[in-house]
Short mmCIF file of C-alpha atoms in Angstrom, two decimals:
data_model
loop_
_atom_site.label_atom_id
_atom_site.label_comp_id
_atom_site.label_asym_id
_atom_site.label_seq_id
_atom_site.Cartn_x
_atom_site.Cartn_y
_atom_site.Cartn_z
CA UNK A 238 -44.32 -80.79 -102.89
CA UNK A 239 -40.66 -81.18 -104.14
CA UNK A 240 -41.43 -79.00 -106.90
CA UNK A 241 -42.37 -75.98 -104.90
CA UNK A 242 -39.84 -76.46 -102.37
CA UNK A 243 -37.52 -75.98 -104.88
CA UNK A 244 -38.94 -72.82 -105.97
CA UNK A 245 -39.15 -71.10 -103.47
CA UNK A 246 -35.50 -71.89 -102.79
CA UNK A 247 -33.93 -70.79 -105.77
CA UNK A 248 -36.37 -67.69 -104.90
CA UNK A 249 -34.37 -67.77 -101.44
CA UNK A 250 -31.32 -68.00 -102.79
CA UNK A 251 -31.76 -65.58 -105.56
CA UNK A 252 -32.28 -62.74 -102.86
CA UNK A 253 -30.52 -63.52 -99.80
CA UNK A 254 -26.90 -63.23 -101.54
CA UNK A 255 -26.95 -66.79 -99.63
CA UNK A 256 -26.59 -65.10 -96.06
CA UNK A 257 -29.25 -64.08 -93.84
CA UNK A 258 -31.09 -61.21 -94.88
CA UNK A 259 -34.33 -59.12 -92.88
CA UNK A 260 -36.22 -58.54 -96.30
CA UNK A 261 -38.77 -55.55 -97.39
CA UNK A 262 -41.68 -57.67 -96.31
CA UNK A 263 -42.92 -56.81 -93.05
CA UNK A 264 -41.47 -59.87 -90.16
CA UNK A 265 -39.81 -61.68 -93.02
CA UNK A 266 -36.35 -63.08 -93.08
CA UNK A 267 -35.03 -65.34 -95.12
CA UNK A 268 -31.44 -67.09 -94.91
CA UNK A 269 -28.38 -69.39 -96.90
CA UNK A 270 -25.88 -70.64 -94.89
CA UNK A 271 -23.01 -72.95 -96.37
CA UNK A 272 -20.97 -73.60 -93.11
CA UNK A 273 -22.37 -76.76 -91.30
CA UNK A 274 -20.44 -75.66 -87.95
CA UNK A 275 -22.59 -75.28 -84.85
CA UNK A 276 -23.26 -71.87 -83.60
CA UNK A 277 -24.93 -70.91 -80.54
CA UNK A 278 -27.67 -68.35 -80.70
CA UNK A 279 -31.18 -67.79 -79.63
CA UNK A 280 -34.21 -68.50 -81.42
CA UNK A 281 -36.64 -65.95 -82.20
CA UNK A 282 -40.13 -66.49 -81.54
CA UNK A 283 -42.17 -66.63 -84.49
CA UNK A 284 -42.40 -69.55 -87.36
CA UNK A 285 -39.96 -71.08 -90.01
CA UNK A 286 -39.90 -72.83 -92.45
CA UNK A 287 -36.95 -74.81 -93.93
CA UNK A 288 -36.78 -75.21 -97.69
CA UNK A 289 -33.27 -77.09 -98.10
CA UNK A 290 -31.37 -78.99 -96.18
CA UNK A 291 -32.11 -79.88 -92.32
CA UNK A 292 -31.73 -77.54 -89.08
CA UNK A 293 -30.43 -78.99 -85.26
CA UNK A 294 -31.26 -77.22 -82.40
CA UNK A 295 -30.32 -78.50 -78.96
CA UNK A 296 -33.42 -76.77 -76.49
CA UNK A 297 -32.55 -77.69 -72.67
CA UNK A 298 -31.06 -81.86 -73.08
CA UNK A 299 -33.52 -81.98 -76.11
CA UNK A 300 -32.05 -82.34 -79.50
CA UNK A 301 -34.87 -80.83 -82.05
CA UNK A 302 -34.70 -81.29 -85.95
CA UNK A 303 -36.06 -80.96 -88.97
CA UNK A 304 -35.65 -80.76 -92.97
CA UNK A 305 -37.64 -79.60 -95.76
CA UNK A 306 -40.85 -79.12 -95.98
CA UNK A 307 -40.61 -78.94 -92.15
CA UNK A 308 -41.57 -75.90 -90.12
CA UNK A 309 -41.06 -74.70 -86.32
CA UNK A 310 -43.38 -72.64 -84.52
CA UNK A 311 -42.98 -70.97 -80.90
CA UNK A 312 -44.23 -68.21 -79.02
CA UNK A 313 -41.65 -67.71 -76.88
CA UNK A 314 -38.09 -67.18 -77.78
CA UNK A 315 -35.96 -70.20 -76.65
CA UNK A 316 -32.02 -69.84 -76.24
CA UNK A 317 -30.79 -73.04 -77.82
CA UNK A 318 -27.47 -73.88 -76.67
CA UNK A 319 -26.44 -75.50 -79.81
CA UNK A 320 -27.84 -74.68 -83.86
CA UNK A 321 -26.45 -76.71 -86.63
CA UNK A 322 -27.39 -75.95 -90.35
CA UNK A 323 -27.24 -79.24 -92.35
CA UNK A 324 -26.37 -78.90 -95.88
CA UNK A 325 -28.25 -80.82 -98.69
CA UNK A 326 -24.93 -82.50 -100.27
CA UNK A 327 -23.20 -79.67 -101.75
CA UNK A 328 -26.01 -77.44 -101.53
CA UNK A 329 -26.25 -74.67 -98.82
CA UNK A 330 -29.10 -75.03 -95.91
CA UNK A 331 -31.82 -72.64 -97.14
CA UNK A 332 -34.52 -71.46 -95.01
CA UNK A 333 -37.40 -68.13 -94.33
CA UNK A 334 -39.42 -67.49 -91.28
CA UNK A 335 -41.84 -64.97 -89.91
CA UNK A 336 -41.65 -63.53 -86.90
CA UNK A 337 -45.74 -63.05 -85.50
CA UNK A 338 -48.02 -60.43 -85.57
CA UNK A 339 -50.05 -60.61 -82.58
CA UNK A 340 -53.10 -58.30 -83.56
CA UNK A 341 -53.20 -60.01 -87.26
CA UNK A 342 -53.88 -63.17 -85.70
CA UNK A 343 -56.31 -61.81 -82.94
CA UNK A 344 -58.30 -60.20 -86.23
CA UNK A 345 -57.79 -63.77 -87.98
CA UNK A 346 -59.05 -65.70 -84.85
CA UNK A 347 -61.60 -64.01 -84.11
CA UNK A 348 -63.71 -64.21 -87.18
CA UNK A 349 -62.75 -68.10 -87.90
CA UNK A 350 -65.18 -70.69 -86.68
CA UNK A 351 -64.13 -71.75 -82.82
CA UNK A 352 -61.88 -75.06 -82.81
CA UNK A 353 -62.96 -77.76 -80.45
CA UNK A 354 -61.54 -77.76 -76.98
CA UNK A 355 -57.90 -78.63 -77.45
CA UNK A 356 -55.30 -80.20 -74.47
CA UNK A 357 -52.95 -77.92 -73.39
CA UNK A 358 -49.61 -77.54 -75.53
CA UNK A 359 -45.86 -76.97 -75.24
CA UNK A 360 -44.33 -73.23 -76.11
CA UNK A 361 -42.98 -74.64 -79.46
CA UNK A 362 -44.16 -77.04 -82.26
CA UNK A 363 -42.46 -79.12 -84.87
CA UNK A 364 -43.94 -80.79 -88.35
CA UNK A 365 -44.01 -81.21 -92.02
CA UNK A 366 -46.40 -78.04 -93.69
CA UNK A 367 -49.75 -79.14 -96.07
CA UNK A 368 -48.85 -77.54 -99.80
CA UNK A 369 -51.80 -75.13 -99.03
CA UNK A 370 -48.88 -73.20 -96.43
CA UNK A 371 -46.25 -74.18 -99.10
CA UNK A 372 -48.54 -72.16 -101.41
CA UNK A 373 -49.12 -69.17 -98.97
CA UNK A 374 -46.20 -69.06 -97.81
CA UNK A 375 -44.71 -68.97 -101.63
CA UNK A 376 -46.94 -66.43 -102.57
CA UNK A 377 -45.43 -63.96 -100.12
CA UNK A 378 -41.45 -64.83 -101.04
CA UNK A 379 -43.08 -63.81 -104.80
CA UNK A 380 -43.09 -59.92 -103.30
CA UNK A 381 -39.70 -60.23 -103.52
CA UNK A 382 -39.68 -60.26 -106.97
CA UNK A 383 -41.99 -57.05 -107.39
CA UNK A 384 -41.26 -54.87 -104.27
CA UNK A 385 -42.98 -51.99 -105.88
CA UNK A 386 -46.49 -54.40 -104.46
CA UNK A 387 -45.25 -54.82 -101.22
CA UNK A 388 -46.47 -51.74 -99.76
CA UNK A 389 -49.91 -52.82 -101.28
CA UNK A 390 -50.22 -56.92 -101.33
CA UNK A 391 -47.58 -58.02 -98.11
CA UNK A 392 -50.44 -57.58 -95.57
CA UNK A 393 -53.32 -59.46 -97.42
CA UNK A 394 -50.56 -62.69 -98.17
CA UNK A 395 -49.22 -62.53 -94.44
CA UNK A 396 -52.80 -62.85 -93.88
CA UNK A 397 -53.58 -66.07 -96.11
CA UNK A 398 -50.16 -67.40 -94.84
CA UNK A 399 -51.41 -67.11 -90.75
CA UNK A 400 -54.73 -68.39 -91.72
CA UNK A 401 -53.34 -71.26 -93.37
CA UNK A 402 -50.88 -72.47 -90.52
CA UNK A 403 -54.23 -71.20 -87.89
CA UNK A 404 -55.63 -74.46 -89.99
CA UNK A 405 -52.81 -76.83 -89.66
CA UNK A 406 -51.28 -78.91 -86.86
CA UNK A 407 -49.18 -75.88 -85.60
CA UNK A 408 -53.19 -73.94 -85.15
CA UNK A 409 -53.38 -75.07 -81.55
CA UNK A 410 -50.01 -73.67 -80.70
CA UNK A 411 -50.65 -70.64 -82.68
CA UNK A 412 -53.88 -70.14 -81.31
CA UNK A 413 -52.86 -69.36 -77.68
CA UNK A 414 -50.79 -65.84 -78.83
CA UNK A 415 -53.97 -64.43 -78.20
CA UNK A 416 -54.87 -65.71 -74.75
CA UNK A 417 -53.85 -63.86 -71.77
CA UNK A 418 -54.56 -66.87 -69.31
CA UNK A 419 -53.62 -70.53 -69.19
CA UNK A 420 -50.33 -71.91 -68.18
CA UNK A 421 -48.72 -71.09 -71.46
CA UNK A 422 -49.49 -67.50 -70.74
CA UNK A 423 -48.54 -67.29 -67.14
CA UNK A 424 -45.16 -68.85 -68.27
CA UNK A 425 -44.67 -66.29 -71.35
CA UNK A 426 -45.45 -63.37 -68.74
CA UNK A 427 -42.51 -65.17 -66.59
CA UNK A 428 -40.15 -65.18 -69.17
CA UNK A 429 -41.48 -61.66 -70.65
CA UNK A 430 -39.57 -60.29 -67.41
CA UNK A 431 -36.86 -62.87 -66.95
CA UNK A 432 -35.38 -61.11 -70.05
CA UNK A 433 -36.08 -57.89 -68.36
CA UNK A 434 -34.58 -58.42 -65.64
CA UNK A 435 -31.75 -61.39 -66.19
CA UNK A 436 -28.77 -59.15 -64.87
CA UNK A 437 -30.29 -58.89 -61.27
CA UNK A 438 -30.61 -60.95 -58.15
CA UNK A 439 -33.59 -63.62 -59.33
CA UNK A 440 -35.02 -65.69 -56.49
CA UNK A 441 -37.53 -68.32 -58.64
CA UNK A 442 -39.82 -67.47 -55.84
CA UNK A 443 -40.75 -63.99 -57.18
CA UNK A 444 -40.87 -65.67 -60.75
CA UNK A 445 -43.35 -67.63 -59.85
CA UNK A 446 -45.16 -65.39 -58.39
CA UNK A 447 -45.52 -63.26 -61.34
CA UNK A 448 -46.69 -66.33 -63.07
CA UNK A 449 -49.11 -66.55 -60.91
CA UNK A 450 -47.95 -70.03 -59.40
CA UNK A 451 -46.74 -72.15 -56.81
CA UNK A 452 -42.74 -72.33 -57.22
CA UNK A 453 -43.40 -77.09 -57.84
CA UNK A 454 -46.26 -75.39 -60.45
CA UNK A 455 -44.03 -72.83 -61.96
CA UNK A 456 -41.33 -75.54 -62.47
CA UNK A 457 -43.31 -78.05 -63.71
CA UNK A 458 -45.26 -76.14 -66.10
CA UNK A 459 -41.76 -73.95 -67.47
CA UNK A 460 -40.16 -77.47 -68.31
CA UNK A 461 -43.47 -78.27 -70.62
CA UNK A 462 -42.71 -75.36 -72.18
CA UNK A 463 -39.35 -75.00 -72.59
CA UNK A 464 -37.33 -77.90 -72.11
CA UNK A 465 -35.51 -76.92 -69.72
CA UNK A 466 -35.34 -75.54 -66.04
CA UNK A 467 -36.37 -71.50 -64.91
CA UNK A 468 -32.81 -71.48 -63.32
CA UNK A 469 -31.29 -72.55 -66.46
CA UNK A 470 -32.61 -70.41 -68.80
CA UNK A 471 -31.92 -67.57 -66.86
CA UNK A 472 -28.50 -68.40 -66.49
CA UNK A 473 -28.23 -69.30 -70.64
CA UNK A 474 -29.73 -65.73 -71.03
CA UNK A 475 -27.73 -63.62 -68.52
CA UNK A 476 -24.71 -66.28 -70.87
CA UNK A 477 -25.67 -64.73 -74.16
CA UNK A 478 -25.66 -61.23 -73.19
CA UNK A 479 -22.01 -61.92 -71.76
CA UNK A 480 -21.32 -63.01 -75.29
CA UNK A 481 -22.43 -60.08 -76.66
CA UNK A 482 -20.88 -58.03 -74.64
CA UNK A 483 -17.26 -59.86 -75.01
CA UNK A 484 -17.65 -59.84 -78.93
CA UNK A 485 -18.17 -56.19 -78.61
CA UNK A 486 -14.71 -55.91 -76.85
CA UNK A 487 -15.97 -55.59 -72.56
CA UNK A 488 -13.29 -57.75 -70.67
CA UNK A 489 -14.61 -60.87 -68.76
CA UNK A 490 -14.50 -59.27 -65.53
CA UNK A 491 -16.81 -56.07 -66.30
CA UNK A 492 -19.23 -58.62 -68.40
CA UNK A 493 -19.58 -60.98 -65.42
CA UNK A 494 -20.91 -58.02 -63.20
CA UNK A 495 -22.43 -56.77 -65.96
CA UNK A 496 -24.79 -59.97 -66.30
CA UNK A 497 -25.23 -60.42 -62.74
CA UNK A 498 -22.56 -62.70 -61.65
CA UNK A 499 -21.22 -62.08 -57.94
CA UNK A 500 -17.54 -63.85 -59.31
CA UNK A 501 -15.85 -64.12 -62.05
CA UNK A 502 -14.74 -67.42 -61.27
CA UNK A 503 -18.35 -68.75 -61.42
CA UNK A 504 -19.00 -66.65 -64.58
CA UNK A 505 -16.14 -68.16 -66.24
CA UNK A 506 -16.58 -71.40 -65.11
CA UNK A 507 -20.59 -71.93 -66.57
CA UNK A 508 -19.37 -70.04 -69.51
CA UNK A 509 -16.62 -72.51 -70.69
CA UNK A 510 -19.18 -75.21 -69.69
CA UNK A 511 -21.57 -74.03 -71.91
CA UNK A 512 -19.73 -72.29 -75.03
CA UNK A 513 -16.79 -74.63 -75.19
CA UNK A 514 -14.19 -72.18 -74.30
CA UNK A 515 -13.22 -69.87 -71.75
CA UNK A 516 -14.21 -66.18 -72.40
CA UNK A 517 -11.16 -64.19 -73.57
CA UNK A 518 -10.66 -67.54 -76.09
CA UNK A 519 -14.03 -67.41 -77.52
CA UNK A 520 -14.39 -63.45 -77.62
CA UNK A 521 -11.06 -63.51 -79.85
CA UNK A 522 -13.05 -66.15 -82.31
CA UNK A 523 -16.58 -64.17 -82.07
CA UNK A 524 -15.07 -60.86 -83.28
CA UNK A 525 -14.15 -62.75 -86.44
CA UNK A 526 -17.65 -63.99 -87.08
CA UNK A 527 -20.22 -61.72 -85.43
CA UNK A 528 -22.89 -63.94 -86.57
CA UNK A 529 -22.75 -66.68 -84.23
CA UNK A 530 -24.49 -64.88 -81.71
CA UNK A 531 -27.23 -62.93 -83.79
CA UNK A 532 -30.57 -64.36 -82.86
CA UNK A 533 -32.24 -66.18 -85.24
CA UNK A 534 -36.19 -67.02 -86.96
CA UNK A 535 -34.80 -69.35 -90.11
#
């Protein structure tokens, strides 16, 4: 499949002007990057692919990776505390992703046959892709070359592309965007409002309850699909929006209360711990490169 990895980079490359870049196609981004230095940014939900080069994400303690001809699939979005884009040698890290259309793949499951019963699964999947979704997925990227048949052809190849990865190891994952029970759901409707609601007073309690589960349940059950605790990704998320907001030139006090910290102190203690520096240091290096804290689906 070296062959049409290739391709498709040098199709990458060719229209990304080797930075990230939301293309014409419907959902799809595609993205260069040359500097290997970690950045920390969340992860979109939705799938990617990488096409050069290797990708690190650090998800709760767990250290996730994966090269070419590897793909990552998740339904929810999961704020990663640490990305690093590995470079092939000289050559930059190259990747495109999708983010998911939830009524294309309720149309696509619904008319395929029904899989057999299949164990529970995590909120995100990692492996290598068959050359039927290197093919599918190709096959969109070639729009890029003829956007005048976007407008006409993207929907019918987003279409072969879900149907292919509905068919491959990621299927069982994919399959449950559609379901609105099952653990995996109850936890997505938790999170759904987490990110709602991250700057006020959270008791895990009332999580849990709009999960639908017992607070040892709701733990339990979030760590399967996450990697990591309720508590803590609430805290990384009410983190990230303090980023934001400091890169966009709010001082650290007004950003702590504005991401529902009670002191500063705390806020810039857990910030430091988590981003390396304290806040005024690492707003002064985000407002030279915005990108570190744009979230992310290649």
């Amino acid at each position: 499949m070296d062959d049409l990895l290739q391709k498709m980079t040098r199709r990458v490359l060719h229209h990304s002007g080797g930075q990230l870049t939301e293309t014409p196609i419907p959902r799809l981004a595609i993205g260069a990057f040359r500097q290997p230095e970690p950045t920390i940014t969340a992860v979109a939900a939705g799938v990617c692919l990488v096409l050069q080069g290797a990708k690190q994400m650090l998800v709760g303690g767990k250290m996730l990776r994966y090269s070419a001809g590897g793909c990552y699939a998740s339904l929810i979005e999961l704020p990663t505390t640490c990305c690093v884009f590995e470079m092939a040698g000289d050559q930059p890290y190259v990747g495109t992703g999708l983010t998911l259309d939830h009524a294309l793949f309720a149309s696509l499951i619904a008319e395929m046959p029904a899989p057999p019963p299949e164990q529970p699964v995590m909120g995100f999947h990692i492996g290598p892709v068959s050359r039927a979704v290197l093919e599918a997925w190709d096959h969109l990227l070639a729009l890029l070359d003829t956007p005048e048949d976007i407008p006409l052809l993207a929907a019918s190849r987003e279409r072969e592309l879900m149907y292919r990865l509905l068919q491959s190891p990621h299927g069982p994952l994919l399959r449950q965007i559609t379901r609105d029970e099952g653990r995996l759901a109850q936890v997505r409707r938790a999170i759904d409002w987490m990110r709602q609601h991250f700057e006020e007073p959270v008791a895990i309690e009332t999580v849990a309850g709009i999960a639908g589960m017992s607070v040892s349940s709701f733990n339990r059950h979030f760590r399967a699909a996450t990697e990591t605790s309720p508590l803590q990704y609430l805290k990384t998320l009410r983190l990230q929006a303090a980023r934001r907001l400091l890169a966009a030139g709010t001082d650290a006090t007004r950003t702590a209360y504005a991401v529902g910290y009670e002191s500063p102190s705390q806020f810039s203690r857990e910030y430091g711990r988590l981003f390396g520096r304290p806040p005024k240091q690492d707003a002064s290096r985000l407002r030279e490169n915005i990108s570190d804290i744009s979230s992310i689906v290649v």
